[in-house]
């Protein structure tokens, strides 16, 4: 198992930047594919970005391509989400998630961190 703790959320003006971090503990971090999701009240959780075990492959939702960057530091057991050019519609709770297999659903989730973008 792996435990995930997000940090770095907050309030930012439109056009600004934030960097989210997700610290993992437990089983070897490099064994997991990592992802970021977001959720707005009343809506389903949506995929934002994902990264492979070594970080060599990344993938993004169309809505964040060119603005967000996912990365990981396996030595620090941490995955990051750099969010630039933020828009009010990016406002949501952001969750970190982990899974073992690339093609499976995510198995482990953090508690979430709130990101609020003001216009």
mmCIF file of N, CA and C in Angstrom:
data_model
loop_
_atom_site.group_PDB
_atom_site.id
_atom_site.type_symbol
_atom_site.label_atom_id
_atom_site.label_comp_id
_atom_site.label_asym_id
_atom_site.label_seq_id
_atom_site.Cartn_x
_atom_site.Cartn_y
_atom_site.Cartn_z
ATOM 1 N N UNK A 1 0.830 -1.205 0.000
ATOM 2 C CA UNK A 1 0.000 0.000 0.000
ATOM 3 C C UNK A 1 0.861 1.249 0.000
ATOM 4 N N UNK A 2 0.240 2.361 -0.368
ATOM 5 C CA UNK A 2 0.931 3.641 -0.356
ATOM 6 C C UNK A 2 -0.015 4.682 0.224
ATOM 7 N N UNK A 3 0.535 5.595 1.007
ATOM 8 C CA UNK A 3 -0.236 6.711 1.561
ATOM 9 C C UNK A 3 0.184 7.984 0.846
ATOM 10 N N UNK A 4 -0.795 8.810 0.521
ATOM 11 C CA UNK A 4 -0.545 10.006 -0.288
ATOM 12 C C UNK A 4 -1.039 11.247 0.443
ATOM 13 N N UNK A 5 -0.208 12.281 0.461
ATOM 14 C CA UNK A 5 -0.578 13.540 1.120
ATOM 15 C C UNK A 5 -0.260 14.696 0.182
ATOM 16 N N UNK A 6 -1.296 15.430 -0.221
ATOM 17 C CA UNK A 6 -1.123 16.570 -1.114
ATOM 18 C C UNK A 6 -0.862 17.856 -0.317
ATOM 19 N N UNK A 7 -0.202 18.782 -0.955
ATOM 20 C CA UNK A 7 0.011 20.111 -0.400
ATOM 21 C C UNK A 7 0.214 21.089 -1.536
ATOM 22 N N UNK A 8 0.152 22.384 -1.197
ATOM 23 C CA UNK A 8 0.443 23.405 -2.186
ATOM 24 C C UNK A 8 -0.752 24.133 -2.749
ATOM 25 N N UNK A 9 -1.945 23.719 -2.364
ATOM 26 C CA UNK A 9 -3.130 24.418 -2.851
ATOM 27 C C UNK A 9 -3.249 25.791 -2.227
ATOM 28 N N UNK A 10 -4.199 26.579 -2.750
ATOM 29 C CA UNK A 10 -4.413 27.909 -2.208
ATOM 30 C C UNK A 10 -5.223 28.767 -3.135
ATOM 31 N N UNK A 11 -5.199 30.069 -2.859
ATOM 32 C CA UNK A 11 -5.924 31.054 -3.649
ATOM 33 C C UNK A 11 -4.936 31.810 -4.532
ATOM 34 N N UNK A 12 -5.261 31.922 -5.807
ATOM 35 C CA UNK A 12 -4.388 32.619 -6.753
ATOM 36 C C UNK A 12 -5.258 33.357 -7.759
ATOM 37 N N UNK A 13 -4.733 34.460 -8.284
ATOM 38 C CA UNK A 13 -5.467 35.195 -9.309
ATOM 39 C C UNK A 13 -5.335 34.512 -10.663
ATOM 40 N N UNK A 14 -6.304 34.748 -11.507
ATOM 41 C CA UNK A 14 -6.247 34.219 -12.867
ATOM 42 C C UNK A 14 -4.948 34.656 -13.537
ATOM 43 N N UNK A 15 -4.332 33.716 -14.242
ATOM 44 C CA UNK A 15 -3.054 33.971 -14.872
ATOM 45 C C UNK A 15 -1.857 33.599 -14.018
ATOM 46 N N UNK A 16 -2.108 33.341 -12.771
ATOM 47 C CA UNK A 16 -1.046 32.992 -11.839
ATOM 48 C C UNK A 16 -0.661 31.526 -11.896
ATOM 49 N N UNK A 17 0.221 31.137 -10.978
ATOM 50 C CA UNK A 17 0.758 29.774 -10.946
ATOM 51 C C UNK A 17 0.709 29.205 -9.538
ATOM 52 N N UNK A 18 0.619 27.901 -9.488
ATOM 53 C CA UNK A 18 0.745 27.147 -8.244
ATOM 54 C C UNK A 18 1.467 25.853 -8.550
ATOM 55 N N UNK A 19 2.159 25.328 -7.545
ATOM 56 C CA UNK A 19 2.746 23.999 -7.690
ATOM 57 C C UNK A 19 2.217 23.120 -6.569
ATOM 58 N N UNK A 20 1.548 22.055 -6.961
ATOM 59 C CA UNK A 20 1.064 21.071 -6.007
ATOM 60 C C UNK A 20 2.112 19.979 -5.828
ATOM 61 N N UNK A 21 2.183 19.469 -4.605
ATOM 62 C CA UNK A 21 3.067 18.353 -4.306
ATOM 63 C C UNK A 21 2.257 17.228 -3.696
ATOM 64 N N UNK A 22 2.707 16.023 -3.921
ATOM 65 C CA UNK A 22 2.076 14.848 -3.319
ATOM 66 C C UNK A 22 3.184 13.951 -2.798
ATOM 67 N N UNK A 23 3.267 13.837 -1.488
ATOM 68 C CA UNK A 23 4.279 13.013 -0.846
ATOM 69 C C UNK A 23 3.717 11.621 -0.590
ATOM 70 N N UNK A 24 4.483 10.612 -0.953
ATOM 71 C CA UNK A 24 4.045 9.229 -0.796
ATOM 72 C C UNK A 24 4.876 8.518 0.254
ATOM 73 N N UNK A 25 4.238 7.622 0.969
ATOM 74 C CA UNK A 25 4.945 6.775 1.930
ATOM 75 C C UNK A 25 4.365 5.377 1.837
ATOM 76 N N UNK A 26 5.168 4.414 2.261
ATOM 77 C CA UNK A 26 4.723 3.035 2.189
ATOM 78 C C UNK A 26 5.565 2.265 1.199
ATOM 79 N N UNK A 27 4.895 1.531 0.342
ATOM 80 C CA UNK A 27 5.582 0.710 -0.663
ATOM 81 C C UNK A 27 6.401 1.578 -1.606
ATOM 82 N N UNK A 28 7.378 1.018 -2.264
ATOM 83 C CA UNK A 28 8.313 1.729 -3.129
ATOM 84 C C UNK A 28 7.579 2.631 -4.117
ATOM 85 N N UNK A 29 7.876 3.906 -4.029
ATOM 86 C CA UNK A 29 7.173 4.913 -4.815
ATOM 87 C C UNK A 29 7.304 4.662 -6.313
ATOM 88 N N UNK A 30 8.476 4.226 -6.734
ATOM 89 C CA UNK A 30 8.713 4.034 -8.169
ATOM 90 C C UNK A 30 7.921 2.864 -8.741
ATOM 91 N N UNK A 31 7.219 2.122 -7.894
ATOM 92 C CA UNK A 31 6.369 1.023 -8.361
ATOM 93 C C UNK A 31 5.021 1.507 -8.885
ATOM 94 N N UNK A 32 4.750 2.801 -8.721
ATOM 95 C CA UNK A 32 3.422 3.312 -9.009
ATOM 96 C C UNK A 32 3.407 4.294 -10.171
ATOM 97 N N UNK A 33 2.399 4.146 -11.003
ATOM 98 C CA UNK A 33 2.005 5.201 -11.929
ATOM 99 C C UNK A 33 1.238 6.226 -11.099
ATOM 100 N N UNK A 34 1.532 7.499 -11.312
ATOM 101 C CA UNK A 34 0.915 8.546 -10.506
ATOM 102 C C UNK A 34 0.032 9.448 -11.371
ATOM 103 N N UNK A 35 -0.981 10.005 -10.731
ATOM 104 C CA UNK A 35 -1.869 10.895 -11.463
ATOM 105 C C UNK A 35 -2.415 11.990 -10.584
ATOM 106 N N UNK A 36 -2.912 13.015 -11.247
ATOM 107 C CA UNK A 36 -3.634 14.096 -10.585
ATOM 108 C C UNK A 36 -5.038 14.172 -11.183
ATOM 109 N N UNK A 37 -5.991 14.395 -10.293
ATOM 110 C CA UNK A 37 -7.390 14.552 -10.678
ATOM 111 C C UNK A 37 -7.918 15.814 -10.014
ATOM 112 N N UNK A 38 -9.028 16.320 -10.510
ATOM 113 C CA UNK A 38 -9.703 17.397 -9.791
ATOM 114 C C UNK A 38 -11.203 17.163 -9.764
ATOM 115 N N UNK A 39 -11.833 17.788 -8.775
ATOM 116 C CA UNK A 39 -13.267 17.607 -8.603
ATOM 117 C C UNK A 39 -13.904 18.903 -8.132
ATOM 118 N N UNK A 40 -14.979 19.250 -8.808
ATOM 119 C CA UNK A 40 -15.795 20.404 -8.444
ATOM 120 C C UNK A 40 -17.050 19.882 -7.750
ATOM 121 N N UNK A 41 -17.531 20.561 -6.720
ATOM 122 C CA UNK A 41 -18.746 20.084 -6.024
ATOM 123 C C UNK A 41 -19.888 19.813 -6.997
ATOM 124 N N UNK A 42 -20.508 18.641 -6.843
ATOM 125 C CA UNK A 42 -21.625 18.279 -7.687
ATOM 126 C C UNK A 42 -21.242 17.627 -8.995
ATOM 127 N N UNK A 43 -19.944 17.515 -9.249
ATOM 128 C CA UNK A 43 -19.480 16.882 -10.486
ATOM 129 C C UNK A 43 -18.556 15.722 -10.162
ATOM 130 N N UNK A 44 -18.358 14.877 -11.170
ATOM 131 C CA UNK A 44 -17.476 13.730 -10.989
ATOM 132 C C UNK A 44 -16.012 14.167 -10.985
ATOM 133 N N UNK A 45 -15.198 13.356 -10.341
ATOM 134 C CA UNK A 45 -13.757 13.593 -10.344
ATOM 135 C C UNK A 45 -13.236 13.402 -11.763
ATOM 136 N N UNK A 46 -12.375 14.297 -12.214
ATOM 137 C CA UNK A 46 -11.868 14.260 -13.581
ATOM 138 C C UNK A 46 -10.347 14.126 -13.599
ATOM 139 N N UNK A 47 -9.866 13.405 -14.583
ATOM 140 C CA UNK A 47 -8.434 13.227 -14.778
ATOM 141 C C UNK A 47 -7.802 14.542 -15.239
ATOM 142 N N UNK A 48 -6.626 14.852 -14.690
ATOM 143 C CA UNK A 48 -5.881 16.047 -15.081
ATOM 144 C C UNK A 48 -4.573 15.671 -15.785
ATOM 145 N N UNK A 49 -3.777 14.823 -15.125
ATOM 146 C CA UNK A 49 -2.472 14.473 -15.680
ATOM 147 C C UNK A 49 -1.993 13.173 -15.066
ATOM 148 N N UNK A 50 -1.130 12.459 -15.812
ATOM 149 C CA UNK A 50 -0.558 11.220 -15.314
ATOM 150 C C UNK A 50 0.893 11.103 -15.718
ATOM 151 N N UNK A 51 1.629 10.269 -14.988
ATOM 152 C CA UNK A 51 3.051 10.086 -15.250
ATOM 153 C C UNK A 51 3.433 8.651 -14.956
ATOM 154 N N UNK A 52 4.283 8.101 -15.825
ATOM 155 C CA UNK A 52 4.699 6.708 -15.692
ATOM 156 C C UNK A 52 5.683 6.520 -14.543
ATOM 157 N N UNK A 53 6.059 5.272 -14.294
ATOM 158 C CA UNK A 53 6.875 4.925 -13.145
ATOM 159 C C UNK A 53 8.190 5.714 -13.087
ATOM 160 N N UNK A 54 8.856 5.831 -14.219
ATOM 161 C CA UNK A 54 10.149 6.510 -14.232
ATOM 162 C C UNK A 54 10.029 7.985 -14.588
ATOM 163 N N UNK A 55 8.835 8.394 -15.001
ATOM 164 C CA UNK A 55 8.627 9.770 -15.428
ATOM 165 C C UNK A 55 8.834 9.994 -16.912
ATOM 166 N N UNK A 56 9.130 8.934 -17.637
ATOM 167 C CA UNK A 56 9.421 9.100 -19.049
ATOM 168 C C UNK A 56 8.209 9.362 -19.921
ATOM 169 N N UNK A 57 7.042 9.009 -19.427
ATOM 170 C CA UNK A 57 5.810 9.216 -20.187
ATOM 171 C C UNK A 57 4.840 10.040 -19.348
ATOM 172 N N UNK A 58 4.319 11.090 -19.963
ATOM 173 C CA UNK A 58 3.313 11.920 -19.287
ATOM 174 C C UNK A 58 2.120 12.089 -20.207
ATOM 175 N N UNK A 59 0.961 12.322 -19.622
ATOM 176 C CA UNK A 59 -0.232 12.533 -20.420
ATOM 177 C C UNK A 59 -1.169 13.475 -19.656
ATOM 178 N N UNK A 60 -1.962 14.222 -20.442
ATOM 179 C CA UNK A 60 -2.727 15.322 -19.883
ATOM 180 C C UNK A 60 -4.138 15.360 -20.458
ATOM 181 N N UNK A 61 -5.037 15.906 -19.658
ATOM 182 C CA UNK A 61 -6.351 16.244 -20.183
ATOM 183 C C UNK A 61 -6.195 17.410 -21.158
ATOM 184 N N UNK A 62 -7.030 17.443 -22.171
ATOM 185 C CA UNK A 62 -6.925 18.499 -23.185
ATOM 186 C C UNK A 62 -7.032 19.889 -22.555
ATOM 187 N N UNK A 63 -7.813 20.001 -21.507
ATOM 188 C CA UNK A 63 -8.070 21.313 -20.897
ATOM 189 C C UNK A 63 -6.846 21.912 -20.224
ATOM 190 N N UNK A 64 -5.826 21.107 -19.953
ATOM 191 C CA UNK A 64 -4.649 21.624 -19.248
ATOM 192 C C UNK A 64 -3.371 21.521 -20.069
ATOM 193 N N UNK A 65 -3.429 20.930 -21.242
ATOM 194 C CA UNK A 65 -2.231 20.795 -22.079
ATOM 195 C C UNK A 65 -1.623 22.158 -22.363
ATOM 196 N N UNK A 66 -0.306 22.236 -22.192
ATOM 197 C CA UNK A 66 0.397 23.492 -22.428
ATOM 198 C C UNK A 66 0.411 24.421 -21.233
ATOM 199 N N UNK A 67 -0.395 24.134 -20.217
ATOM 200 C CA UNK A 67 -0.438 24.981 -19.018
ATOM 201 C C UNK A 67 0.073 24.247 -17.774
ATOM 202 N N UNK A 68 -0.217 22.962 -17.678
ATOM 203 C CA UNK A 68 0.159 22.176 -16.502
ATOM 204 C C UNK A 68 1.279 21.209 -16.872
ATOM 205 N N UNK A 69 2.139 20.923 -15.902
ATOM 206 C CA UNK A 69 3.221 19.950 -16.094
ATOM 207 C C UNK A 69 3.293 19.036 -14.886
ATOM 208 N N UNK A 70 3.220 17.743 -15.144
ATOM 209 C CA UNK A 70 3.380 16.757 -14.085
ATOM 210 C C UNK A 70 4.818 16.252 -14.103
ATOM 211 N N UNK A 71 5.371 16.033 -12.931
ATOM 212 C CA UNK A 71 6.726 15.497 -12.817
ATOM 213 C C UNK A 71 6.818 14.703 -11.524
ATOM 214 N N UNK A 72 7.891 13.939 -11.397
ATOM 215 C CA UNK A 72 8.073 13.161 -10.181
ATOM 216 C C UNK A 72 9.549 13.104 -9.822
ATOM 217 N N UNK A 73 9.808 12.939 -8.542
ATOM 218 C CA UNK A 73 11.154 12.746 -8.023
ATOM 219 C C UNK A 73 11.106 11.470 -7.193
ATOM 220 N N UNK A 74 11.544 10.376 -7.777
ATOM 221 C CA UNK A 74 11.442 9.091 -7.076
ATOM 222 C C UNK A 74 12.359 9.029 -5.856
ATOM 223 N N UNK A 75 13.428 9.808 -5.849
ATOM 224 C CA UNK A 75 14.315 9.850 -4.687
ATOM 225 C C UNK A 75 13.640 10.524 -3.498
ATOM 226 N N UNK A 76 12.689 11.421 -3.787
ATOM 227 C CA UNK A 76 11.972 12.133 -2.731
ATOM 228 C C UNK A 76 10.562 11.598 -2.518
ATOM 229 N N UNK A 77 10.198 10.563 -3.258
ATOM 230 C CA UNK A 77 8.860 9.969 -3.140
ATOM 231 C C UNK A 77 7.763 11.012 -3.332
ATOM 232 N N UNK A 78 7.943 11.861 -4.320
ATOM 233 C CA UNK A 78 7.022 12.980 -4.506
ATOM 234 C C UNK A 78 6.675 13.156 -5.984
ATOM 235 N N UNK A 79 5.419 13.476 -6.225
ATOM 236 C CA UNK A 79 4.966 13.853 -7.555
ATOM 237 C C UNK A 79 4.456 15.287 -7.478
ATOM 238 N N UNK A 80 4.664 16.017 -8.554
ATOM 239 C CA UNK A 80 4.329 17.441 -8.582
ATOM 240 C C UNK A 80 3.350 17.746 -9.720
ATOM 241 N N UNK A 81 2.616 18.828 -9.554
ATOM 242 C CA UNK A 81 1.809 19.359 -10.641
ATOM 243 C C UNK A 81 2.053 20.861 -10.683
ATOM 244 N N UNK A 82 2.806 21.292 -11.677
ATOM 245 C CA UNK A 82 3.048 22.706 -11.892
ATOM 246 C C UNK A 82 1.900 23.250 -12.729
ATOM 247 N N UNK A 83 1.195 24.227 -12.189
ATOM 248 C CA UNK A 83 0.022 24.784 -12.864
ATOM 249 C C UNK A 83 0.286 26.249 -13.193
ATOM 250 N N UNK A 84 0.354 26.548 -14.480
ATOM 251 C CA UNK A 84 0.586 27.912 -14.950
ATOM 252 C C UNK A 84 -0.644 28.423 -15.691
ATOM 253 N N UNK A 85 -0.686 29.725 -15.877
ATOM 254 C CA UNK A 85 -1.789 30.364 -16.611
ATOM 255 C C UNK A 85 -3.134 29.880 -16.096
ATOM 256 N N UNK A 86 -3.285 29.900 -14.802
ATOM 257 C CA UNK A 86 -4.500 29.372 -14.180
ATOM 258 C C UNK A 86 -5.723 30.178 -14.561
ATOM 259 N N UNK A 87 -6.837 29.459 -14.683
ATOM 260 C CA UNK A 87 -8.114 30.050 -15.055
ATOM 261 C C UNK A 87 -9.132 29.802 -13.943
ATOM 262 N N UNK A 88 -10.146 30.635 -13.835
ATOM 263 C CA UNK A 88 -11.173 30.382 -12.805
ATOM 264 C C UNK A 88 -11.779 28.984 -12.897
ATOM 265 N N UNK A 89 -11.881 28.450 -14.110
ATOM 266 C CA UNK A 89 -12.451 27.112 -14.269
ATOM 267 C C UNK A 89 -11.532 26.001 -13.777
ATOM 268 N N UNK A 90 -10.304 26.330 -13.396
ATOM 269 C CA UNK A 90 -9.410 25.346 -12.775
ATOM 270 C C UNK A 90 -9.710 25.185 -11.285
ATOM 271 N N UNK A 91 -10.569 26.027 -10.749
ATOM 272 C CA UNK A 91 -10.921 25.939 -9.335
ATOM 273 C C UNK A 91 -11.550 24.582 -9.028
ATOM 274 N N UNK A 92 -10.983 23.885 -8.056
ATOM 275 C CA UNK A 92 -11.432 22.540 -7.714
ATOM 276 C C UNK A 92 -10.601 22.029 -6.546
ATOM 277 N N UNK A 93 -11.004 20.874 -6.038
ATOM 278 C CA UNK A 93 -10.138 20.124 -5.129
ATOM 279 C C UNK A 93 -9.292 19.196 -5.990
ATOM 280 N N UNK A 94 -8.000 19.232 -5.772
ATOM 281 C CA UNK A 94 -7.064 18.419 -6.557
ATOM 282 C C UNK A 94 -6.593 17.235 -5.725
ATOM 283 N N UNK A 95 -6.667 16.066 -6.350
ATOM 284 C CA UNK A 95 -6.309 14.820 -5.690
ATOM 285 C C UNK A 95 -5.140 14.156 -6.398
ATOM 286 N N UNK A 96 -4.262 13.609 -5.601
ATOM 287 C CA UNK A 96 -3.183 12.777 -6.085
ATOM 288 C C UNK A 96 -3.638 11.317 -6.021
ATOM 289 N N UNK A 97 -3.205 10.498 -6.987
ATOM 290 C CA UNK A 97 -3.613 9.106 -7.015
ATOM 291 C C UNK A 97 -2.475 8.226 -7.506
ATOM 292 N N UNK A 98 -2.538 6.945 -7.140
ATOM 293 C CA UNK A 98 -1.490 6.003 -7.521
ATOM 294 C C UNK A 98 -2.100 4.685 -7.974
ATOM 295 N N UNK A 99 -1.427 4.045 -8.906
ATOM 296 C CA UNK A 99 -1.814 2.707 -9.342
ATOM 297 C C UNK A 99 -0.568 1.968 -9.771
ATOM 298 N N UNK A 100 -0.683 0.635 -9.791
ATOM 299 C CA UNK A 100 0.471 -0.185 -10.128
ATOM 300 C C UNK A 100 0.594 -0.382 -11.636
ATOM 301 N N UNK A 101 -0.539 -0.634 -12.272
ATOM 302 C CA UNK A 101 -0.535 -0.951 -13.705
ATOM 303 C C UNK A 101 -1.058 0.212 -14.535
ATOM 304 N N UNK A 102 -0.423 0.452 -15.652
ATOM 305 C CA UNK A 102 -0.772 1.588 -16.494
ATOM 306 C C UNK A 102 -2.214 1.521 -16.976
ATOM 307 N N UNK A 103 -2.685 0.339 -17.276
ATOM 308 C CA UNK A 103 -4.015 0.207 -17.848
ATOM 309 C C UNK A 103 -5.144 0.032 -16.856
ATOM 310 N N UNK A 104 -4.853 0.021 -15.588
ATOM 311 C CA UNK A 104 -5.880 -0.210 -14.572
ATOM 312 C C UNK A 104 -6.388 1.103 -13.990
ATOM 313 N N UNK A 105 -7.393 0.998 -13.131
ATOM 314 C CA UNK A 105 -7.889 2.186 -12.448
ATOM 315 C C UNK A 105 -6.961 2.522 -11.285
ATOM 316 N N UNK A 106 -7.077 3.767 -10.811
ATOM 317 C CA UNK A 106 -6.240 4.177 -9.699
ATOM 318 C C UNK A 106 -6.743 3.552 -8.396
ATOM 319 N N UNK A 107 -5.798 3.083 -7.600
ATOM 320 C CA UNK A 107 -6.133 2.327 -6.395
ATOM 321 C C UNK A 107 -6.053 3.148 -5.118
ATOM 322 N N UNK A 108 -5.172 4.118 -5.093
ATOM 323 C CA UNK A 108 -4.898 4.866 -3.873
ATOM 324 C C UNK A 108 -5.070 6.353 -4.128
ATOM 325 N N UNK A 109 -5.625 7.034 -3.122
ATOM 326 C CA UNK A 109 -5.958 8.451 -3.255
ATOM 327 C C UNK A 109 -5.512 9.242 -2.034
ATOM 328 N N UNK A 110 -5.130 10.484 -2.264
ATOM 329 C CA UNK A 110 -4.874 11.403 -1.169
ATOM 330 C C UNK A 110 -6.165 12.062 -0.724
ATOM 331 N N UNK A 111 -6.036 12.979 0.233
ATOM 332 C CA UNK A 111 -7.215 13.615 0.815
ATOM 333 C C UNK A 111 -7.643 14.849 0.037
ATOM 334 N N UNK A 112 -6.791 15.334 -0.838
ATOM 335 C CA UNK A 112 -7.134 16.476 -1.674
ATOM 336 C C UNK A 112 -6.636 17.794 -1.129
ATOM 337 N N UNK A 113 -6.423 18.739 -2.040
ATOM 338 C CA UNK A 113 -6.034 20.094 -1.670
ATOM 339 C C UNK A 113 -6.817 21.072 -2.539
ATOM 340 N N UNK A 114 -7.332 22.123 -1.921
ATOM 341 C CA UNK A 114 -8.195 23.065 -2.618
ATOM 342 C C UNK A 114 -7.378 24.067 -3.416
ATOM 343 N N UNK A 115 -7.762 24.258 -4.662
ATOM 344 C CA UNK A 115 -7.191 25.300 -5.507
ATOM 345 C C UNK A 115 -8.330 26.232 -5.914
ATOM 346 N N UNK A 116 -8.161 27.518 -5.642
ATOM 347 C CA UNK A 116 -9.171 28.498 -5.990
ATOM 348 C C UNK A 116 -8.516 29.586 -6.841
ATOM 349 N N UNK A 117 -9.071 29.807 -8.028
ATOM 350 C CA UNK A 117 -8.544 30.810 -8.944
ATOM 351 C C UNK A 117 -9.580 31.919 -9.074
ATOM 352 N N UNK A 118 -9.195 33.105 -8.671
ATOM 353 C CA UNK A 118 -10.121 34.246 -8.725
ATOM 354 C C UNK A 118 -9.960 34.988 -10.042
ATOM 355 N N UNK A 119 -11.055 35.559 -10.494
ATOM 356 C CA UNK A 119 -11.031 36.281 -11.781
ATOM 357 C C UNK A 119 -10.719 37.761 -11.585
#
